């Protein structure tokens, strides 16, 4: 009996071993998390690759479909904390079990860094989607918001308590407040109030030792770094404390399109000269796309002037007549509305959409895309614009958004927070090239945007050619798994952060010298900058 039982075991051994190798990582992680967190009710679980819910969960907030492609490495499992203490435990246990961890709030990272990794295998995802409380305190004009809440939920909860309070963060309402603010967070009130990160007054973060720190316990250097130094380098933000700003009961929005046939080039040349100097209550961005001209049926360029004015339409029309008559804004272009409804308008929701849609907390649209950014300091001449239209007309459905600076953005110094793009910038350009599933020309679409970027070099900021870190672009350079020098990291670091990069490296060296929180473009610590090494895992990746 004993003998035969033994031989069956021997026969089964390779099978049992192969099962236990992957099962044990999940189990060890869960055991460790329960041991290390104060809240273990309800029972915790992780979602592994073989679970039918794995893919729906992985894709739930993933915004760039390129990074869900089967060829892209997937996390070994996804852990969804239900309480702050589970996040602490996840850090402690990932460190103990030496598994690489990625953290996701809203999943909008342009290069999918919150849920995909080309350089680290295996890895796991800590998804903060269930940590999304928003506590608004109108008496002291503040709100404590949990990292997994979307900006739309934050706006809604503020508007629920007051129609004269707001917060100046992103235009797209499905952004996760957790990742969004770490990189700056601009929106249609930036010319009046600056960035989301400029309006953060406290935070709670889980550091590399699994402790929860706030502003006073982390210290001012650490607090400086997390407001603009970008996500995934310094710890896991659990909560942000926001300083609310005042908004008028009535605001005005408009969208005025101009095609090439309607003089788009000349109007845009004028916009470049005035957009950063207009009244701070006025934000006019330009959305530039290829469209079909209604009369000729030919492809043309449409420049749509999409605006928020913090005031009524009478005052807006006066300002426009004086400063930007070339646009020809008329009273019937102007829509007077509440601030919360202006959020829906700017986000492109159909008219009459109820604000409650903001509580869905999910992206409305997703596609495959590659994007880049630039800052412009001198108006681009009309000949430069004409060359740009030629390149645009060669591609299927490219998009650019030109975003005005000036106002409060010029008053805040370059080193107040790590986000350095302040005085001297007229506007920022975002280039996006999207495509649909099954498109065979993916490589061509990516090449196209790189060529466009080359074309723009003479017209944009130089040394460094600056970029917005929240529009993450791995073309600018990335950390290698085993060996990244500080000089290499400085290539992209300087573009995103200018002189603030060195201070970010110093803070990183102090708070995470072992480089536990890392990714393709995380801030490297000094000591390990020359050897960006992770302990080799015996587990083989499962994809
Ligand atoms: C459709 C779209 C519209 C956008 N519009 C705007 C806009 O109007 N204004 C603007 O400024 N930006 C905009 N962005 C860019 C956006 O700000 C960044 O993509 C931002 O990083 C998104 O945050 P997230 O939490 O949704 O993303 P995630 O992908 O979850 O995270 C982004 C990065 O931060 C890290 N991270 C996530 N959560 C945390 C956390 N809690 N603590 C520490 N690190 C964390 C991730 O690991 C990753 O590296 C837009 C992006 C998209 C796709
Ligand atoms: C910060 O944390 C410390 C220690 O937990 C606590 O005593 C202090 O009250 C906190 N500060 C704020 C503003 O919450
Ligand atoms: C890392 O790269 C530098 C130069 O790029 C080289 O001198 C060094 O030997 C490399 N180290 C390792 C561990 O590969």
Coordinates of C-alpha atoms and ligand atoms in Angstrom, one line a residue:
X1 CA 0.0 0.0 0.0
X2 CA 2.6 2.4 1.1
X3 CA 4.8 1.6 -1.9
X4 CA 2.0 2.0 -4.5
X5 CA 0.8 5.2 -2.9
X6 CA 4.4 6.5 -3.1
X7 CA 4.8 5.5 -6.8
X8 CA 1.6 7.4 -7.7
X9 CA 2.9 10.4 -6.0
X10 CA 6.2 10.1 -7.9
X11 CA 4.2 9.8 -11.2
X12 CA 2.2 12.8 -10.2
X13 CA 5.1 14.8 -8.9
X14 CA 6.0 16.8 -12.0
X15 CA 2.3 17.7 -12.5
X16 CA 1.8 18.7 -8.9
X17 CA 5.0 20.8 -9.0
X18 CA 4.0 22.7 -12.1
X19 CA 0.7 23.5 -10.5
X20 CA 2.1 24.6 -7.2
X21 CA 4.7 26.9 -8.7
X22 CA 2.1 29.3 -10.0
X23 CA -0.6 28.6 -7.4
X24 CA 1.9 29.1 -4.6
X25 CA 2.8 32.7 -5.6
X26 CA -0.9 33.7 -5.4
X27 CA -1.4 31.8 -2.2
X28 CA 1.7 33.1 -0.5
X29 CA 0.8 36.6 -1.5
X30 CA -2.7 36.3 -0.1
X31 CA -1.5 34.7 3.1
X32 CA 1.0 37.4 3.5
X33 CA -1.5 40.1 2.8
X34 CA -4.0 38.8 5.3
X35 CA -1.2 38.5 7.9
X36 CA -0.1 42.1 7.3
X37 CA -3.3 43.9 7.0
X38 CA -5.7 44.9 9.8
X39 CA -8.8 44.3 7.7
X40 CA -9.2 40.8 6.3
X41 CA -13.0 40.8 6.0
X42 CA -14.4 40.1 3.4
X43 CA -11.9 37.3 2.5
X44 CA -9.4 38.6 0.0
X45 CA -8.7 37.2 -3.4
X46 CA -6.5 37.8 -6.4
X47 CA -7.5 37.4 -10.0
X48 CA -5.1 35.1 -12.0
X49 CA -4.7 34.7 -15.7
X50 CA -6.6 31.4 -15.7
X51 CA -9.6 33.1 -14.0
X52 CA -12.4 33.9 -16.5
X53 CA -12.7 37.4 -14.9
X54 CA -9.0 38.1 -15.6
X55 CA -9.3 39.7 -19.0
X56 CA -12.5 41.7 -18.3
X57 CA -10.8 43.0 -15.1
X58 CA -7.5 43.8 -16.9
X59 CA -9.2 45.7 -19.7
X60 CA -11.8 47.4 -17.5
X61 CA -9.9 50.7 -17.3
X62 CA -7.1 50.1 -19.8
X63 CA -7.3 53.1 -22.1
X64 CA -4.8 52.3 -24.8
X65 CA -5.9 49.1 -26.4
X66 CA -2.3 48.6 -27.9
X67 CA -1.3 47.3 -24.4
X68 CA -4.0 44.7 -24.3
X69 CA -2.7 43.0 -27.4
X70 CA -1.9 39.3 -26.8
X71 CA 1.7 39.9 -27.7
X72 CA 2.1 42.3 -24.7
X73 CA 3.1 40.6 -21.4
X74 CA 0.2 40.3 -18.9
X75 CA 0.3 40.5 -15.1
X76 CA 0.5 37.2 -13.3
X77 CA -2.5 38.4 -11.2
X78 CA -4.4 41.4 -10.3
X79 CA -5.0 42.3 -6.7
X80 CA -7.9 44.7 -5.9
X81 CA -7.5 46.2 -2.3
X82 CA -10.7 46.9 -0.4
X83 CA -9.0 49.0 2.3
X84 CA -6.0 51.2 2.7
X85 CA -4.3 48.7 4.8
X86 CA -4.4 46.1 2.0
X87 CA -2.3 48.4 -0.1
X88 CA 0.3 48.6 2.7
X89 CA 0.3 44.8 3.0
X90 CA 0.6 44.5 -0.8
X91 CA 3.8 46.6 -0.7
X92 CA 5.2 44.6 2.2
X93 CA 4.3 41.3 0.6
X94 CA 5.5 42.1 -2.9
X95 CA 8.8 43.1 -1.4
X96 CA 9.0 40.0 0.7
X97 CA 8.1 37.6 -2.2
X98 CA 10.2 39.7 -4.7
X99 CA 7.4 40.1 -7.2
X100 CA 7.5 43.2 -9.3
X101 CA 4.4 45.4 -8.7
X102 CA 2.5 48.0 -10.9
X103 CA -0.2 50.2 -9.5
X104 CA -3.2 51.3 -11.4
X105 CA -5.8 54.1 -10.6
X106 CA -7.6 55.1 -13.7
X107 CA -5.6 53.1 -16.3
X108 CA -5.1 56.1 -18.7
X109 CA -1.3 55.9 -18.9
X110 CA -0.4 56.5 -22.6
X111 CA 2.1 53.7 -22.6
X112 CA 0.1 51.3 -20.5
X113 CA 2.7 51.3 -17.7
X114 CA 0.0 50.7 -15.0
X115 CA -1.0 47.3 -16.4
X116 CA 1.7 46.2 -18.8
X117 CA 5.4 45.8 -18.7
X118 CA 7.9 44.9 -21.4
X119 CA 10.9 44.9 -19.1
X120 CA 9.7 43.1 -16.0
X121 CA 8.4 39.5 -15.9
X122 CA 6.6 38.3 -13.9
X123 CA 4.7 41.3 -12.4
X124 CA 1.4 41.9 -10.7
X125 CA -1.1 44.8 -10.7
X126 CA -2.5 46.5 -7.6
X127 CA -5.7 47.9 -8.9
X128 CA -7.1 50.8 -6.8
X129 CA -10.5 50.7 -8.6
X130 CA -12.4 49.9 -5.3
X131 CA -10.8 52.7 -3.3
X132 CA -12.8 55.6 -4.6
X133 CA -14.3 57.7 -1.7
X134 CA -14.7 61.4 -2.2
X135 CA -15.2 63.4 1.0
X136 CA -16.0 67.1 0.3
X137 CA -15.8 69.6 3.0
X138 CA -17.4 72.8 1.8
X139 CA -16.8 74.7 5.1
X140 CA -13.1 74.6 4.7
X141 CA -13.0 74.4 0.8
X142 CA -11.3 71.1 0.7
X143 CA -11.8 67.5 -0.3
X144 CA -10.1 64.2 0.6
X145 CA -10.3 61.9 -2.4
X146 CA -9.2 58.4 -2.7
X147 CA -6.8 57.5 -5.6
X148 CA -9.2 55.2 -7.4
X149 CA -11.9 57.9 -7.9
X150 CA -12.2 59.4 -11.4
X151 CA -11.9 63.1 -11.8
X152 CA -15.6 63.0 -13.0
X153 CA -16.7 61.6 -9.7
X154 CA -14.7 64.2 -7.8
X155 CA -16.3 67.0 -9.9
X156 CA -19.8 65.5 -9.4
X157 CA -19.4 65.2 -5.6
X158 CA -18.2 68.8 -5.3
X159 CA -21.1 70.1 -7.4
X160 CA -23.5 68.0 -5.3
X161 CA -22.5 70.2 -2.3
X162 CA -22.1 73.5 -4.0
X163 CA -22.6 75.3 -7.3
X164 CA -19.8 77.8 -6.7
X165 CA -17.0 75.3 -6.0
X166 CA -14.9 73.4 -8.5
X167 CA -11.5 71.8 -8.9
X168 CA -9.0 72.6 -11.8
X169 CA -8.0 69.1 -13.1
X170 CA -8.4 67.2 -16.4
X171 CA -10.9 67.5 -19.1
X172 CA -11.4 63.8 -19.7
X173 CA -13.7 62.7 -16.9
X174 CA -12.6 59.0 -16.6
X175 CA -9.0 59.9 -15.6
X176 CA -8.0 58.3 -12.2
X177 CA -7.3 61.1 -9.7
X178 CA -4.5 58.9 -8.3
X179 CA -2.3 58.8 -11.4
X180 CA -3.5 62.0 -13.0
X181 CA -2.3 64.4 -10.2
X182 CA 1.1 62.7 -9.9
X183 CA 2.0 64.2 -13.3
X184 CA 0.5 67.7 -13.0
X185 CA -3.2 67.5 -14.2
X186 CA -4.3 70.4 -16.4
X187 CA -7.8 71.3 -17.4
X188 CA -9.9 74.2 -18.6
X189 CA -9.3 76.3 -15.5
X190 CA -5.5 76.1 -15.6
X191 CA -5.1 79.7 -16.8
X192 CA -7.0 80.9 -13.7
X193 CA -5.9 78.4 -11.0
X194 CA -2.9 76.4 -12.3
X195 CA -2.8 72.6 -12.3
X196 CA -4.5 70.0 -10.1
X197 CA -1.1 69.3 -8.6
X198 CA -0.7 73.1 -7.7
X199 CA -3.9 72.7 -5.7
X200 CA -3.1 69.7 -3.6
X201 CA -2.5 70.5 0.1
X202 CA -1.9 67.1 1.7
X203 CA -1.7 63.4 0.7
X204 CA -1.5 59.9 2.2
X205 CA 1.0 57.7 0.5
X206 CA 2.2 54.1 1.2
X207 CA 6.0 54.2 1.1
X208 CA 8.4 51.4 0.3
X209 CA 8.3 50.2 3.9
X210 CA 4.5 49.9 3.8
X211 CA 3.9 52.9 6.1
X212 CA 1.2 55.4 5.5
X213 CA 2.7 58.9 5.5
X214 CA 1.0 62.3 5.2
X215 CA 2.4 65.7 4.4
X216 CA 3.8 66.3 7.9
X217 CA 5.2 62.8 8.3
X218 CA 6.7 62.5 4.8
X219 CA 8.3 65.9 4.9
X220 CA 8.3 68.7 2.3
X221 CA 10.8 67.2 -0.2
X222 CA 8.8 64.0 -0.5
X223 CA 5.6 66.0 -0.7
X224 CA 7.1 68.2 -3.4
X225 CA 8.2 65.1 -5.5
X226 CA 4.7 63.4 -5.6
X227 CA 3.0 66.5 -7.0
X228 CA 4.3 66.4 -10.6
X229 CA 7.2 63.9 -10.4
X230 CA 4.8 61.3 -12.1
X231 CA 3.3 58.1 -10.8
X232 CA 5.0 54.8 -9.9
X233 CA 8.3 56.2 -8.6
X234 CA 7.8 57.2 -5.0
X235 CA 5.1 55.0 -3.4
X236 CA 1.4 54.4 -3.8
X237 CA -0.9 57.5 -3.3
X238 CA -3.9 56.5 -1.3
X239 CA -5.5 59.9 -0.9
X240 CA -5.1 63.4 -2.1
X241 CA -6.3 66.4 -0.2
X242 CA -7.6 69.0 -2.7
X243 CA -8.0 72.8 -2.2
X244 CA -11.3 73.6 -3.9
X245 CA -11.5 76.7 -6.1
X246 CA -14.4 79.1 -6.7
X247 CA -16.4 79.0 -9.9
X248 CA -19.2 81.4 -10.9
X249 CA -22.8 80.1 -10.9
X250 CA -22.9 80.8 -14.6
X251 CA -20.1 79.9 -17.0
X252 CA -20.1 80.1 -20.8
X253 CA -18.9 77.5 -23.3
X254 CA -18.5 77.5 -27.1
X255 CA -17.1 75.6 -30.0
X256 CA -16.4 77.5 -33.2
X257 CA -14.9 75.5 -36.1
X258 CA -12.9 76.9 -39.0
X259 CA -11.8 74.9 -42.0
X260 CA -9.0 75.8 -44.4
X261 CA -11.6 77.3 -46.7
X262 CA -12.8 79.5 -43.9
X263 CA -9.3 80.9 -43.2
X264 CA -8.2 78.4 -40.5
X265 CA -4.5 79.1 -41.1
X266 CA -4.8 82.9 -40.5
X267 CA -7.1 82.6 -37.5
X268 CA -4.8 80.0 -35.9
X269 CA -1.8 82.3 -36.5
X270 CA -3.7 85.0 -34.6
X271 CA -4.8 82.6 -31.8
X272 CA -1.1 81.8 -31.2
X273 CA -0.5 85.5 -30.5
X274 CA -3.4 86.0 -28.1
X275 CA -4.4 82.8 -26.4
X276 CA -1.9 83.0 -23.6
X277 CA -2.6 86.8 -23.0
X278 CA -6.4 86.7 -22.8
X279 CA -8.3 87.3 -19.6
X280 CA -7.5 84.5 -17.1
X281 CA -11.2 83.5 -17.0
X282 CA -11.0 82.5 -20.6
X283 CA -9.5 79.2 -21.9
X284 CA -9.7 78.6 -25.6
X285 CA -8.1 75.3 -26.9
X286 CA -8.0 74.3 -30.5
X287 CA -8.9 70.8 -31.6
X288 CA -7.4 70.1 -35.0
X289 CA -8.6 67.2 -37.2
X290 CA -9.0 66.0 -40.8
X291 CA -12.6 66.3 -42.0
X292 CA -14.5 66.3 -45.3
X293 CA -15.5 69.8 -46.5
X294 CA -19.3 69.9 -46.8
X295 CA -19.3 71.9 -50.1
X296 CA -16.4 70.3 -52.0
X297 CA -16.5 66.9 -50.3
X298 CA -12.7 67.1 -50.3
X299 CA -10.6 66.3 -47.2
X300 CA -9.7 69.5 -45.3
X301 CA -8.4 70.5 -41.9
X302 CA -10.9 71.7 -39.3
X303 CA -9.6 73.7 -36.3
X304 CA -12.3 73.8 -33.6
X305 CA -12.0 76.5 -31.0
X306 CA -13.4 74.9 -27.8
X307 CA -13.7 77.2 -24.8
X308 CA -14.7 77.7 -21.2
X309 CA -15.2 81.2 -19.9
X310 CA -15.7 81.7 -16.1
X311 CA -18.4 84.3 -16.5
X312 CA -21.5 85.2 -18.6
X313 CA -21.7 85.6 -22.3
X314 CA -21.9 89.4 -22.3
X315 CA -18.5 89.8 -20.7
X316 CA -17.1 87.0 -22.9
X317 CA -18.3 88.7 -26.1
X318 CA -16.7 92.0 -25.0
X319 CA -13.4 90.3 -24.4
X320 CA -13.6 88.5 -27.7
X321 CA -14.5 91.6 -29.7
X322 CA -11.5 93.4 -28.2
X323 CA -8.8 90.6 -28.2
X324 CA -9.7 88.0 -30.8
X325 CA -12.3 89.4 -33.3
X326 CA -10.9 87.2 -36.0
X327 CA -12.8 84.2 -34.6
X328 CA -16.1 86.0 -35.2
X329 CA -17.8 84.7 -32.0
X330 CA -21.5 85.6 -32.0
X331 CA -24.1 85.4 -29.2
X332 CA -25.7 82.3 -30.7
X333 CA -22.3 80.4 -30.4
X334 CA -22.4 81.0 -26.6
X335 CA -24.0 78.5 -24.2
X336 CA -24.5 79.7 -20.6
X337 CA -24.5 76.8 -18.2
X338 CA -23.3 75.6 -14.7
X339 CA -19.7 74.6 -14.1
X340 CA -20.6 70.9 -13.7
X341 CA -22.5 71.0 -17.1
X342 CA -19.5 72.7 -18.7
X343 CA -17.4 69.7 -17.6
X344 CA -19.7 67.4 -19.6
X345 CA -19.7 69.8 -22.6
X346 CA -15.9 70.0 -22.7
X347 CA -15.6 66.3 -22.3
X348 CA -17.7 66.0 -25.5
X349 CA -20.9 64.5 -23.9
X350 CA -24.0 65.0 -26.0
X351 CA -26.2 67.9 -24.9
X352 CA -28.7 67.1 -22.1
X353 CA -26.5 64.3 -20.7
X354 CA -27.2 64.3 -17.0
X355 CA -24.2 64.9 -14.7
X356 CA -24.9 61.5 -13.0
X357 CA -23.1 60.0 -16.0
X358 CA -19.9 61.1 -14.2
X359 CA -20.6 58.5 -11.5
X360 CA -20.2 55.6 -14.0
X361 CA -16.4 56.1 -13.6
X362 CA -15.5 54.3 -16.8
X363 CA -13.9 55.5 -20.0
X364 CA -16.5 56.4 -22.7
X365 CA -14.3 55.5 -25.6
X366 CA -11.1 53.5 -26.1
X367 CA -8.8 53.0 -29.1
X368 CA -5.3 52.1 -30.2
X369 CA -3.1 55.2 -30.2
X370 CA 0.4 56.7 -30.1
X371 CA 0.7 60.2 -28.8
X372 CA 3.4 62.9 -28.2
X373 CA 3.6 66.4 -26.9
X374 CA 5.5 69.7 -27.4
X375 CA 5.6 73.2 -26.0
X376 CA 5.6 76.3 -28.2
X377 CA 7.3 79.5 -27.2
X378 CA 7.2 81.5 -30.5
X379 CA 4.1 81.6 -32.8
X380 CA 4.5 79.1 -35.7
X381 CA 4.5 81.1 -39.0
X382 CA 1.8 80.5 -41.6
X383 CA 4.2 78.6 -43.8
X384 CA 5.0 76.2 -41.0
X385 CA 1.2 75.6 -40.5
X386 CA 0.8 74.9 -44.2
X387 CA 3.5 72.3 -44.1
X388 CA 1.8 70.8 -41.1
X389 CA -1.5 70.5 -42.9
X390 CA 0.2 68.6 -45.8
X391 CA 1.5 66.0 -43.3
X392 CA -1.9 65.8 -41.6
X393 CA -3.8 65.2 -44.9
X394 CA -1.6 62.2 -45.6
X395 CA -2.9 60.3 -42.5
X396 CA -6.4 58.8 -41.8
X397 CA -7.7 60.3 -38.6
X398 CA -4.9 62.2 -36.8
X399 CA -5.7 64.7 -34.0
X400 CA -3.9 67.6 -32.4
X401 CA -5.0 69.6 -29.4
X402 CA -3.4 73.0 -28.8
X403 CA -3.7 74.1 -25.2
X404 CA -3.2 77.8 -24.2
X405 CA -0.8 78.7 -21.3
X406 CA -0.3 82.1 -19.6
X407 CA -2.3 83.4 -16.7
X408 CA -1.7 81.5 -13.5
X409 CA 0.6 79.1 -15.3
X410 CA 3.1 81.9 -15.8
X411 CA 2.9 83.1 -12.2
X412 CA 4.0 79.8 -10.6
X413 CA 7.8 79.3 -10.6
X414 CA 9.4 76.4 -12.5
X415 CA 10.5 74.6 -9.3
X416 CA 7.4 75.2 -7.2
X417 CA 6.5 71.6 -8.0
X418 CA 8.3 69.1 -10.4
X419 CA 6.1 70.2 -13.3
X420 CA 8.4 72.8 -14.9
X421 CA 6.5 74.1 -18.0
X422 CA 5.5 77.6 -16.9
X423 CA 6.4 81.2 -18.0
X424 CA 7.5 81.5 -21.6
X425 CA 5.2 78.8 -23.0
X426 CA 2.5 80.1 -25.3
X427 CA 0.8 76.7 -25.6
X428 CA 1.2 73.0 -25.5
X429 CA 0.6 70.7 -28.4
X430 CA -0.6 67.2 -28.0
X431 CA -0.4 65.0 -31.1
X432 CA -2.5 61.8 -31.2
X433 CA -2.7 59.2 -33.9
X434 CA -5.5 56.7 -33.2
X435 CA -6.5 53.6 -35.1
X436 CA -9.1 50.8 -34.8
X437 CA -8.8 47.1 -34.0
X438 CA -7.5 45.0 -36.9
X439 CA -5.8 47.9 -38.7
X440 CA -2.8 46.4 -40.6
X441 CA -0.9 49.7 -40.8
X442 CA -0.1 50.0 -37.1
X443 CA 3.7 50.4 -37.8
X444 CA 2.9 53.0 -40.4
X445 CA 0.7 55.0 -38.0
X446 CA 3.5 55.0 -35.4
X447 CA 6.0 56.0 -38.0
X448 CA 3.8 58.8 -39.2
X449 CA 3.6 60.5 -35.8
X450 CA 7.4 60.2 -35.4
X451 CA 7.8 62.0 -38.8
X452 CA 5.4 64.7 -37.7
X453 CA 7.4 65.2 -34.5
X454 CA 10.5 65.6 -36.6
X455 CA 8.8 68.1 -38.8
X456 CA 7.8 70.2 -35.8
X457 CA 11.3 70.4 -34.3
X458 CA 12.2 73.9 -35.6
X459 CA 8.9 75.4 -34.2
X460 CA 8.9 74.1 -30.7
X461 CA 10.9 74.4 -27.4
X462 CA 14.6 73.4 -27.7
X463 CA 17.3 72.2 -25.2
X464 CA 15.4 70.5 -23.9
X465 CA 12.6 69.8 -26.3
X466 CA 10.1 69.7 -23.4
X467 CA 7.3 67.1 -23.0
X468 CA 4.4 66.6 -20.6
X469 CA 5.0 63.5 -18.4
X470 CA 1.3 62.7 -18.2
X471 CA 1.5 62.2 -22.0
X472 CA 4.1 59.5 -21.5
X473 CA 6.1 58.8 -24.6
X474 CA 8.6 55.9 -24.5
X475 CA 10.2 57.2 -27.7
X476 CA 11.9 59.7 -25.5
X477 CA 13.9 56.9 -23.8
X478 CA 13.4 54.4 -21.1
X479 CA 15.0 52.5 -18.3
X480 CA 16.5 49.2 -19.2
X481 CA 15.9 46.2 -17.0
X482 CA 19.5 45.6 -16.0
X483 CA 21.5 48.7 -16.7
X484 CA 20.4 52.3 -16.9
X485 CA 22.8 55.1 -16.4
X486 CA 21.7 58.4 -14.9
X487 CA 22.9 60.1 -18.1
X488 CA 20.5 57.9 -20.1
X489 CA 17.5 58.6 -17.7
X490 CA 18.4 62.3 -17.9
X491 CA 17.5 62.3 -21.6
X492 CA 13.8 61.9 -21.0
X493 CA 14.0 63.2 -17.4
X494 CA 15.2 66.6 -18.6
X495 CA 12.4 66.9 -21.1
X496 CA 9.7 66.1 -18.6
X497 CA 11.1 67.9 -15.6
X498 CA 13.9 70.2 -16.7
X499 CA 16.1 71.2 -13.7
X500 CA 13.7 69.5 -11.3
X501 CA 14.9 66.1 -12.5
X502 CA 18.0 66.2 -10.3
X503 CA 15.9 67.0 -7.2
X504 CA 13.6 64.2 -8.1
X505 CA 16.6 61.8 -8.2
X506 CA 17.7 63.0 -4.8
X507 CA 14.3 62.4 -3.3
X508 CA 14.0 59.0 -4.9
X509 CA 17.4 58.1 -3.5
X510 CA 16.3 59.0 -0.1
X511 CA 12.8 57.4 0.0
X512 CA 13.3 54.4 -2.2
X513 CA 17.1 53.7 -2.6
X514 CA 16.5 50.0 -3.6
X515 CA 14.3 51.1 -6.5
X516 CA 11.3 49.0 -5.5
X517 CA 8.8 51.4 -7.3
X518 CA 10.0 51.3 -10.8
X519 CA 8.9 51.2 -14.5
X520 CA 10.1 52.1 -17.9
X521 CA 10.3 55.8 -17.0
X522 CA 10.5 55.8 -13.3
X523 CA 12.9 58.2 -11.5
X524 CA 16.1 56.2 -10.8
X525 CA 17.8 56.4 -7.5
X526 CA 21.5 57.5 -7.5
X527 CA 23.1 54.3 -6.1
X528 CA 21.4 51.8 -8.4
X529 CA 21.2 54.2 -11.4
X530 CA 24.1 52.4 -12.9
X531 CA 22.7 48.9 -12.3
X532 CA 19.0 48.9 -12.6
X533 CA 18.8 45.3 -11.5
X534 CA 16.0 43.1 -10.2
X535 CA 16.5 39.8 -8.5
X536 CA 16.1 37.1 -11.2
X537 CA 13.0 35.0 -10.6
X538 CA 13.0 31.3 -11.1
X539 CA 9.4 31.4 -12.2
X540 CA 9.0 31.4 -15.9
X541 CA 6.4 33.8 -17.3
X542 CA 3.2 32.2 -18.3
X543 CA 2.3 33.8 -21.6
Ligands
LIG1 C1 -8.3 60.0 -23.0 C2 -7.3 60.7 -22.1 C3 -7.5 62.1 -21.8 C4 -6.6 62.7 -21.0 N1 -6.9 64.1 -20.7 C5 -6.0 64.7 -19.8 C6 -6.3 66.0 -19.4 O1 -7.3 66.6 -19.7 N2 -5.3 66.6 -18.6 C7 -4.2 66.0 -18.2 O2 -3.4 66.6 -17.4 N3 -3.9 64.7 -18.6 C8 -4.8 64.1 -19.4 N4 -4.5 62.8 -19.7 C9 -3.3 62.1 -19.3 C10 -3.5 61.6 -17.8 O3 -3.4 62.7 -16.9 C11 -2.4 60.5 -17.5 O4 -2.6 59.5 -18.4 C12 -2.6 60.1 -16.1 O5 -1.4 59.4 -15.7 C13 -3.7 59.2 -15.9 O6 -3.9 58.7 -14.5 P1 -4.6 57.3 -14.3 O7 -4.7 57.1 -12.8 O8 -5.9 57.3 -15.0 O9 -3.7 56.3 -15.0 P2 -2.9 55.0 -14.6 O10 -2.6 54.3 -15.9 O11 -3.6 54.2 -13.6 O12 -1.6 55.5 -13.9 C14 -0.6 56.4 -14.6 C15 0.7 56.2 -13.9 O13 0.7 56.5 -12.6 C16 1.0 55.4 -11.7 N5 -0.1 55.4 -10.7 C17 -1.4 55.1 -10.8 N6 -2.0 55.2 -9.6 C18 -1.0 55.6 -8.7 C19 -1.1 55.9 -7.3 N7 -2.2 55.8 -6.7 N8 0.1 56.2 -6.7 C20 1.2 56.3 -7.4 N9 1.3 56.0 -8.7 C21 0.2 55.7 -9.4 C22 0.8 54.2 -12.7 O14 1.6 53.1 -12.2 C23 1.3 54.8 -14.0 O15 2.7 54.8 -14.0 C24 -5.4 62.1 -20.6 C25 -5.2 60.7 -20.9 C26 -6.2 60.1 -21.7 C27 -5.9 58.6 -22.0
LIG2 C1 -0.3 63.1 9.9 O1 0.0 61.8 10.5 C2 0.3 62.0 11.8 C3 0.8 60.6 12.3 O2 -0.1 59.6 11.9 C4 -0.9 62.5 12.6 O3 -0.6 62.6 14.0 C5 -1.3 63.8 12.0 O4 -2.5 64.3 12.6 C6 -1.5 63.7 10.5 N1 -1.8 65.0 10.0 C7 -2.9 65.3 9.3 C8 -3.0 66.7 8.8 O5 -3.8 64.5 9.1
LIG3 C1 26.3 49.4 -17.6 O1 26.6 50.3 -18.7 C2 27.8 51.0 -18.6 C3 27.9 52.0 -19.7 O2 26.7 52.1 -20.5 C4 29.0 50.1 -18.5 O3 30.2 50.8 -18.3 C5 28.8 49.1 -17.4 O4 29.8 48.1 -17.4 C6 27.4 48.4 -17.5 N1 27.2 47.6 -16.3 C7 26.6 46.4 -16.3 C8 26.4 45.7 -15.0 O5 26.2 45.8 -17.4

